[in-house]
XYZ file of C-alpha atoms in Angstrom:
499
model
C 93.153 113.750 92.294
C 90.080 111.718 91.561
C 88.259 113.215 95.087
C 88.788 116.736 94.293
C 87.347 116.541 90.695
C 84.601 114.749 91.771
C 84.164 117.767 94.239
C 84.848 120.145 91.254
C 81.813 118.519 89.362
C 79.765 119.318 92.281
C 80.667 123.000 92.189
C 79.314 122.963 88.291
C 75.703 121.074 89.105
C 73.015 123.695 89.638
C 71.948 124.882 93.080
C 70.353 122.682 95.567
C 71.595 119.763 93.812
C 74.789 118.585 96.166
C 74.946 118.173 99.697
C 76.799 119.075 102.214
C 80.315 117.532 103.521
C 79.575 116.493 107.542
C 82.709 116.593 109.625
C 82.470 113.475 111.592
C 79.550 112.926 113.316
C 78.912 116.279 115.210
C 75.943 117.404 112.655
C 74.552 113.976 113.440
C 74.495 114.197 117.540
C 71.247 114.241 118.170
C 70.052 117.429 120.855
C 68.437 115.927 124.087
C 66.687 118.704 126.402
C 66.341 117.471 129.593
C 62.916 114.839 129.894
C 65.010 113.210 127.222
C 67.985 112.981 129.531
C 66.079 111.611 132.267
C 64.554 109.034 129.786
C 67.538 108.050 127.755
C 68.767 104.371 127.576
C 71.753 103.774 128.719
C 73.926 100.889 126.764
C 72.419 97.751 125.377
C 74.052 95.425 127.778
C 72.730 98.095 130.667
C 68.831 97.591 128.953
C 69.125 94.038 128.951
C 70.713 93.054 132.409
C 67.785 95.784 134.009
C 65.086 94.433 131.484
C 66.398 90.924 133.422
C 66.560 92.296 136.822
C 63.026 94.317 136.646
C 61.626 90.273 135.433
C 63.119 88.616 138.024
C 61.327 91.164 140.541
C 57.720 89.750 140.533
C 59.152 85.991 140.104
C 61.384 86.842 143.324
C 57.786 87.899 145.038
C 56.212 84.923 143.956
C 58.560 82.807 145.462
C 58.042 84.586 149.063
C 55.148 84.364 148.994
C 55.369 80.530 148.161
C 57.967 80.151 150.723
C 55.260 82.165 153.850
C 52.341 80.307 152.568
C 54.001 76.755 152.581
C 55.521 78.059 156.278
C 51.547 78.496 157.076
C 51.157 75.458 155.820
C 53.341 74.048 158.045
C 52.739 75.543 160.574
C 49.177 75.039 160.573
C 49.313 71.462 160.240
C 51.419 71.208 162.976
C 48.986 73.335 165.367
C 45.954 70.849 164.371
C 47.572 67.600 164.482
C 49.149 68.710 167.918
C 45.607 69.693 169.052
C 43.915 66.088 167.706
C 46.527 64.069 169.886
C 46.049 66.454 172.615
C 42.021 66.010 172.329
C 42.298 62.176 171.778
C 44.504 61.873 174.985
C 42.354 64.203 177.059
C 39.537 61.512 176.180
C 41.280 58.854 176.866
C 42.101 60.102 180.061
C 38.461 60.208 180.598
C 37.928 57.108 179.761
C 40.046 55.619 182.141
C 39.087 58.139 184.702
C 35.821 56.848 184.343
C 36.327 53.456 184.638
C 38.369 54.289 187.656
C 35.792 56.024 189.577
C 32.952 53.869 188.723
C 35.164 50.817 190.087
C 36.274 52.798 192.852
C 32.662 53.672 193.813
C 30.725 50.279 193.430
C 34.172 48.799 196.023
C 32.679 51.514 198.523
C 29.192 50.525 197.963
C 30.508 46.973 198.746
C 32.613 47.225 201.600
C 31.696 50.759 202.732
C 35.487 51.532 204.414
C 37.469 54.690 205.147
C 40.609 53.931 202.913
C 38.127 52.710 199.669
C 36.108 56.326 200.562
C 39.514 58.097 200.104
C 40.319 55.729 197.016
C 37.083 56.780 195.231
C 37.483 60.402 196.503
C 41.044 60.292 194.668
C 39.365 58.665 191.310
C 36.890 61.650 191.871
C 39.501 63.980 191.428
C 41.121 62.684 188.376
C 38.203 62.516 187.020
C 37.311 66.229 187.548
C 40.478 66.867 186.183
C 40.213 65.122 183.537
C 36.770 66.403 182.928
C 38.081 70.390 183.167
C 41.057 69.871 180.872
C 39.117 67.831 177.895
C 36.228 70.596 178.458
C 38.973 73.524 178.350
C 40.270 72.124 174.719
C 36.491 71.392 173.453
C 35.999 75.439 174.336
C 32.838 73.767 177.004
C 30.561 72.740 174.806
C 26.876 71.669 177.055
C 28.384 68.387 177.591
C 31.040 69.896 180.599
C 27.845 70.936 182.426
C 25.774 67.851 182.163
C 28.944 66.042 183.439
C 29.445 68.560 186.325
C 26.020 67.231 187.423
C 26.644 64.408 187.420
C 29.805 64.281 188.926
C 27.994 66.583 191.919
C 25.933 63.907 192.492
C 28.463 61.146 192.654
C 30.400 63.507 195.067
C 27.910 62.199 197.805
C 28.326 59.270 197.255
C 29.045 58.016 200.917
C 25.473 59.175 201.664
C 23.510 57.150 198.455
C 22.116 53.504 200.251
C 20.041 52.753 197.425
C 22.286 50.447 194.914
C 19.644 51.548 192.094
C 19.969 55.126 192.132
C 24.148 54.665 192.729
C 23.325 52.866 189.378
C 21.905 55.761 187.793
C 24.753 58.108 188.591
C 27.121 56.042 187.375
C 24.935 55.662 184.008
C 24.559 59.269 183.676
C 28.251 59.686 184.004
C 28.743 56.921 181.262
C 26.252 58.467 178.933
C 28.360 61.951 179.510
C 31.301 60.082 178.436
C 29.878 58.626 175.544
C 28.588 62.251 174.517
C 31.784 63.713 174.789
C 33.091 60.456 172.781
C 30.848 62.387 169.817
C 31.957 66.005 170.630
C 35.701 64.923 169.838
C 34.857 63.568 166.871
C 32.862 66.709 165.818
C 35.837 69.166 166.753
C 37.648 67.455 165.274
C 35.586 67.416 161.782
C 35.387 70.548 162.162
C 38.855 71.434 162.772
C 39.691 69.486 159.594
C 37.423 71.322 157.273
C 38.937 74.584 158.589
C 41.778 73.577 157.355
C 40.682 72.332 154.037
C 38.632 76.015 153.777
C 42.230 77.396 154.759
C 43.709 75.219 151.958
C 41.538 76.378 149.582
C 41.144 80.040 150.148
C 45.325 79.326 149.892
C 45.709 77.819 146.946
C 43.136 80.347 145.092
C 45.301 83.423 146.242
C 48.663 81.398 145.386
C 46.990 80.903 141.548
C 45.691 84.650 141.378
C 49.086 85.920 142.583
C 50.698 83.253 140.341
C 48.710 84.702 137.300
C 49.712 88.316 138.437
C 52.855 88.781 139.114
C 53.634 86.331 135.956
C 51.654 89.014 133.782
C 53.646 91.644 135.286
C 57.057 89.622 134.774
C 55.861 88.932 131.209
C 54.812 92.854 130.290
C 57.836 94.314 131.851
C 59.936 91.386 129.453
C 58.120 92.410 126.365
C 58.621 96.258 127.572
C 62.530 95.207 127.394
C 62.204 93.736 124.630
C 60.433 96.611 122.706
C 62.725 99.051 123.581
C 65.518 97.016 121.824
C 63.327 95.803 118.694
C 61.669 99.511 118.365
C 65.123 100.732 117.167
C 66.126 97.645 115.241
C 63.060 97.707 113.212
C 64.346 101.634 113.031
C 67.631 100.805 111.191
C 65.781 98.122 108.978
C 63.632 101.181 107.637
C 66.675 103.188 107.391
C 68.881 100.465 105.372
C 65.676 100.518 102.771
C 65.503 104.139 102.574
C 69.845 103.788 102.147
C 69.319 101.005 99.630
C 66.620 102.351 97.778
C 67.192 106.053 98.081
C 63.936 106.910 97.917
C 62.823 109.116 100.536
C 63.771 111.036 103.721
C 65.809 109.554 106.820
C 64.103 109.631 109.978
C 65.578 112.152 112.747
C 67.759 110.615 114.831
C 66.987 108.163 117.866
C 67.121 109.692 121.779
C 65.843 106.990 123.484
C 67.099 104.210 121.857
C 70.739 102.236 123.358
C 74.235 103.852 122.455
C 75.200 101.093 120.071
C 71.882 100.821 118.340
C 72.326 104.985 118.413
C 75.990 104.998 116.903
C 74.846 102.433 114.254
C 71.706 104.672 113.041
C 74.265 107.459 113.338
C 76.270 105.306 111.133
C 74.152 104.768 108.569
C 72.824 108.526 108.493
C 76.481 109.442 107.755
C 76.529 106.936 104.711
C 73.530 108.106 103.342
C 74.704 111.304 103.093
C 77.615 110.030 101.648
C 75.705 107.831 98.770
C 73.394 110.955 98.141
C 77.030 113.136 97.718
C 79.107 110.218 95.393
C 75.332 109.924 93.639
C 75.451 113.774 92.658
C 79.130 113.549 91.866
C 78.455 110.409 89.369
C 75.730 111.649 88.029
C 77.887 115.439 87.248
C 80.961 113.382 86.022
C 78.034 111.139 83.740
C 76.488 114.172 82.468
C 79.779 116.125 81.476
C 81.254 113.271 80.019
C 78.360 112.365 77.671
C 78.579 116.042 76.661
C 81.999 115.756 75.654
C 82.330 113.003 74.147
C 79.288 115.076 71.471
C 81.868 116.791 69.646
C 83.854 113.865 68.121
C 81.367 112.062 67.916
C 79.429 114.883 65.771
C 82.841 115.232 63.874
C 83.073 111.224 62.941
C 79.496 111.845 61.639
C 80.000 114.674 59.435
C 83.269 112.829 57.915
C 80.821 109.593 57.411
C 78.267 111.994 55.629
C 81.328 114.148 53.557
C 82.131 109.873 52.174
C 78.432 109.092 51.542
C 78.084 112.245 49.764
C 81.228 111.186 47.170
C 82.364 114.808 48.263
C 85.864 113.438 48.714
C 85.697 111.219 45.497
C 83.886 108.276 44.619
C 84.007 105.185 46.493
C 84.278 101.633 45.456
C 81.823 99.073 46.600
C 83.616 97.092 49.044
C 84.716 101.177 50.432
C 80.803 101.740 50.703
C 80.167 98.841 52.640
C 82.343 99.656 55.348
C 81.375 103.214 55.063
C 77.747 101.777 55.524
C 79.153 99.749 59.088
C 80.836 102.903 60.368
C 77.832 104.997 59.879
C 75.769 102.636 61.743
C 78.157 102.096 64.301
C 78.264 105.906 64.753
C 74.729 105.966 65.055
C 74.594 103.517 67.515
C 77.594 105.355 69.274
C 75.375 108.433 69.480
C 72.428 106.768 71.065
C 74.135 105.132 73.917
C 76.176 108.629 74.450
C 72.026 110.109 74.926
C 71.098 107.137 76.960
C 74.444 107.047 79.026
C 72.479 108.725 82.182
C 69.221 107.005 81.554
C 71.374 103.373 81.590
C 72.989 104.337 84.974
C 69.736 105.253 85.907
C 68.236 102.109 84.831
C 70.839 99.588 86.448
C 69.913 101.831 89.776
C 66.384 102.324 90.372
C 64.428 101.043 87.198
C 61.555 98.449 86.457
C 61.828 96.339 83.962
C 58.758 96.445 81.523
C 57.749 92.802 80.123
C 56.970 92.701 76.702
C 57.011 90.345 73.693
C 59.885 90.019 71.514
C 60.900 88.952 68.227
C 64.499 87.328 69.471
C 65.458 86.738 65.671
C 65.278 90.145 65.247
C 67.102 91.413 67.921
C 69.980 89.313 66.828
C 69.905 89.975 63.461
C 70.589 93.766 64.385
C 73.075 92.703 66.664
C 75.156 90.969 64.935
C 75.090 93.833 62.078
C 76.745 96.062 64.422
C 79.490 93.306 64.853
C 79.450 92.251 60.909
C 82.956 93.666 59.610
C 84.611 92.147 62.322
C 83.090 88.829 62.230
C 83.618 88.457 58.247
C 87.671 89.658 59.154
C 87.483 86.787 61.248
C 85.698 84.545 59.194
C 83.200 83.806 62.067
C 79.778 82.797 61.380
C 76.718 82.766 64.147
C 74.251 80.248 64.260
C 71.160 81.099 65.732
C 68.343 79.217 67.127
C 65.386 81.368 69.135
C 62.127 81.367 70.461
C 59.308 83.964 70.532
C 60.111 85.248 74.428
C 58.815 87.809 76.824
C 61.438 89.959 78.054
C 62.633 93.901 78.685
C 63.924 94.735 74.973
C 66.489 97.239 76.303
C 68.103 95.236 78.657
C 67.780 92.418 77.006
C 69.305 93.875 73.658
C 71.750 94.953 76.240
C 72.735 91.735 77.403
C 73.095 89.965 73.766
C 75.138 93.169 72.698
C 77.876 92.812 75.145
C 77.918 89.033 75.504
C 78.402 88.871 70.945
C 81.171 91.306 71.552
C 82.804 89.573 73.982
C 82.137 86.235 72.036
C 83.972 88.009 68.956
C 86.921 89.419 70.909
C 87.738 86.088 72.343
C 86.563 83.632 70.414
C 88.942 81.467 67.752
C 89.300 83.078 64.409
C 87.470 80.768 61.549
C 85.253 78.741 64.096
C 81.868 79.808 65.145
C 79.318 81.297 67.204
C 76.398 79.942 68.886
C 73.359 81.754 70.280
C 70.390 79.957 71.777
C 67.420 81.790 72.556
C 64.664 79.412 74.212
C 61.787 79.017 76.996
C 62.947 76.171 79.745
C 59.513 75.696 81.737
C 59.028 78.969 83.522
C 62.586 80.803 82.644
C 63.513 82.713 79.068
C 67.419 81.097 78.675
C 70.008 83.136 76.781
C 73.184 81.053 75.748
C 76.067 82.306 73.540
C 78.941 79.971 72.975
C 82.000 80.275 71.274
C 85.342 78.314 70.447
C 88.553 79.073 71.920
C 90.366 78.781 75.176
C 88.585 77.698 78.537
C 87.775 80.267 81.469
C 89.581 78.870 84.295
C 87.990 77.898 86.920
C 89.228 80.086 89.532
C 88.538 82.754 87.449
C 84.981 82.578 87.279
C 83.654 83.748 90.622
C 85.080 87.246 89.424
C 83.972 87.147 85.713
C 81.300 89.766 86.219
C 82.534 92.326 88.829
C 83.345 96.248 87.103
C 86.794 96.514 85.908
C 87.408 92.514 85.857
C 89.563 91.973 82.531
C 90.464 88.232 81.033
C 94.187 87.364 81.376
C 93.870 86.516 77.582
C 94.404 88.588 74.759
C 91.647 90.102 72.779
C 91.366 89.216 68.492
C 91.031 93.221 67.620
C 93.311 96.034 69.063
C 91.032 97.396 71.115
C 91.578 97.890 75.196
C 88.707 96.282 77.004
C 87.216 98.500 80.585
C 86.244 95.219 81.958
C 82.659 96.102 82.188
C 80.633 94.462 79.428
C 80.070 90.958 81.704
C 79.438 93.304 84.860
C 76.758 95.274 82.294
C 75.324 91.705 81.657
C 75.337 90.668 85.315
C 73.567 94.160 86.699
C 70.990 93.833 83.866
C 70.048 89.974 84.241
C 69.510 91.412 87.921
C 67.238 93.580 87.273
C 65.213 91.628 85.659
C 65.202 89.203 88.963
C 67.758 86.609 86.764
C 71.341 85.590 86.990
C 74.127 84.860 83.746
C 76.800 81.760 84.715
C 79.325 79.866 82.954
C 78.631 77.156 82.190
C 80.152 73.982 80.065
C 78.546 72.465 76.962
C 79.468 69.690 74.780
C 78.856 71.847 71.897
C 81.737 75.212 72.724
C 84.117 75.879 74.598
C 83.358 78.550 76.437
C 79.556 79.499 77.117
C 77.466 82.457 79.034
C 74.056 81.107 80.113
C 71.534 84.150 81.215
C 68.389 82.154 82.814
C 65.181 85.155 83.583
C 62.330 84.013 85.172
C 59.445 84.804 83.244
């Protein structure tokens, strides 16, 4: 089975090289001791309805406090206003008490009877109480005992002859009235600009609690908030490290949520797994390169036994192709040296820019392909431009895309291979006659193992991987190879690489 030679390759790779085989996940689970217990975060829909709750907290205390200081409000405005009517009616009482009494008096100063006596002693009265209940809201301010004076005065009035100094009590009282006229109006100034200090002092502790407890919402939101991006940011490191394999995974999370947890678990377990199909590639790469050695060492001695006549002399035309396989075997040998630095290459290499001779690199290219493109009577026209590419991959590219031009393109017509600059981009395209990719078909053109529906021109079994070759090399040098349709071909691979 394919697994257990893999795993047999492994056993032949020096020490320290493989890994080893986790069962499930139970290497992976992480050991808490107990402050990590009492610490640990419990789901991610858990984090994120408490994250909401613990928010909501300081905006709930905001709005009771709102909801007591506009009840103050209330309830202060109502205490004032009922205390301005209450002071305003008290005066007015007054007033009319006033007027009462001084009526009252100046009738008993007229027509100096028993029943007017007891009318002005009754006006006397309300006016005292009158007098005592304005004084009790005004807290007695000097006014109440200038008035109670006066009013002791006017209390003999039965007694007072002279109509002058009757006069003068009854001023005095006036002028008291008058004064306390002024003392309403002062209370009640001053009653209002409590209230407008109250106000104030208010709305300053409404904006500093405001300020507060919406800094305290807001810190324990991004506190949420961290603990959910802290991990993410977490598995973003660890899909680089998985991508790139370069480097060590972090240890696992403890205080992290269970599904951010069982996807960095996740991801642990498949780096492991990379790192062990890696070793077993790179075993299987290595072994099979070695093999493949001894033919190949055989083919060259038999190419060197012809060259050398030892088997009898050869003809011209026999020389030629002698000439084509020995190439070809050289060739052969240096891509069986540079099988593990290719795979290599299409992993974790940098291209290196440089400036090539294009004409040249077809010009060897196509003298690898020669005998099979004079059996077929195809020639290749070639137009190119001086370009800045990686010569490797780039010789890489043109190889494969020549042999698949030759394998599939019509016998007698020929081959066209355009190498030019297109403002900022180095474009690659080789066209040939013959049938039409359909156009379903393209979309998985350059994926590993993808053969063509149509027959090849030589006898020999394609692997599918010379467009995926072209594709992983145009990648790596940050470009892309298409289809695309010409009026010139039938069929034509365009490789576009930024320069």
């Amino acid at each position: 089975m394919p697994e257990q030679k893999g795993l047999t390759a492994m056993h032949q790779m020096p020490k320290g090289r493989c890994l080893p085989v986790r069962k499930g996940y139970e290497i992976l689970k992480p050991k808490l001791n107990l402050s990590d217990r009492l610490v640990q975060i419990g789901s991610l829909r858990q984090l994120t309805l408490v994250s909401f709750a613990l928010a909501l907290v300081p905006l709930i205390a905001l709005l009771w406090q709102s909801q007591s200081d506009l009840a103050r409000v209330g309830k202060m405005t109502t205490f004032d206003t009922r205390y301005v009517v209450d002071v305003v009616s008290d005066l007015r009482n007054l007033d009319a008490a006033a007027v009462d009494l001084e009526r009252s008096i100046r009738q008993f100063a007229v027509l100096r009877s028993d029943k007017v006596a007891a009318l002005s002693d009754n006006a006397l009265a309300q006016f005292v109480s009158a007098r005592d209940k304005l004084c009790a809201s005004l807290d007695s301010p000097p006014e109440c005992v200038q008035l109670n004076e006066h009013v002791e005065q006017l209390s003999d009035f039965r007694q007072v002859e002279d109509e002058l100094l009757l006069n003068a009590y009854l001023a005095s009282v006036s002028r008291s009235v008058s004064s306390f006229r002024d003392e309403v109006d002062e209370a009640i100034q001053l009653r209002l600009e409590v209230q407008q200090q109250d106000l104030a002092a208010m709305q300053a502790k409404q904006a500093w609690s405001t300020a507060m407890l919406v800094s305290i919402s807001l810190l324990l939101i991004l506190l949420g908030s961290q603990l959910i991006v802290n991990p993410v940011k977490k598995l973003k490191h660890i899909i680089r490290i998985v991508a790139k394999q370069d480097g060590e995974l972090p240890s696992l999370s403890t205080r992290a949520p269970k599904e951010l947890i069982g996807v960095e678990r996740d991801l642990h377990w498949l780096y492991d797994r990379l790192t062990q199909l890696e070793h077993i590639r790179t075993a299987l790469l290595r072994h099979a390169s070695h093999e493949l050695k001894t033919p190949l060492a055989s083919i060259k001695e038999g190419c060197s036994l012809l060259s050398e006549n030892v088997v009898g002399e050869l003809n011209p035309r026999q020389k030629e192709v002698l000439s084509l396989l020995t190439s070809s075997t050289q060739r052969l040998n240096s891509l069986v040296e540079k099988l593990l630095d290719y795979n290599l290459l299409l992993q974790q290499a940098q291209p290196t820019t440089t400036a090539v001779d294009p004409a040249t690199l077809v010009k060897d290219c196509i003298q690898d392909y020669a005998l099979a493109l004079k059996d077929r009577d195809v020639n290749v026209d070639v137009a190119a431009e001086q370009i800045a590419v990686d010569e490797e991959l780039y010789r890489r590219i043109l190889d494969n895309l020549v042999s698949n031009a030759v394998a599939h393109g019509a016998v007698g017509r020929p081959i066209d291979i355009r190498i030019y600059n297109d403002s900022d981009t180095t474009v690659l395209e080789v066209a040939n006659r013959g049938k039409k990719i359909p156009a379903e078909a393209a979309p998985t053109l350059f994926e590993p193992f993808t053969r063509g529906s149509d027959p090849r021109n030589d006898n020999v079994i394609g692997t599918g991987l010379g467009l995926s070759i072209v594709a992983d090399c145009a990648r790596l040098m940050q470009g892309n190879v298409a289809v695309v349709d010409v009026d010139y071909a039938d069929v034509c691979f365009k490789v576009t690489i930024p320069q």
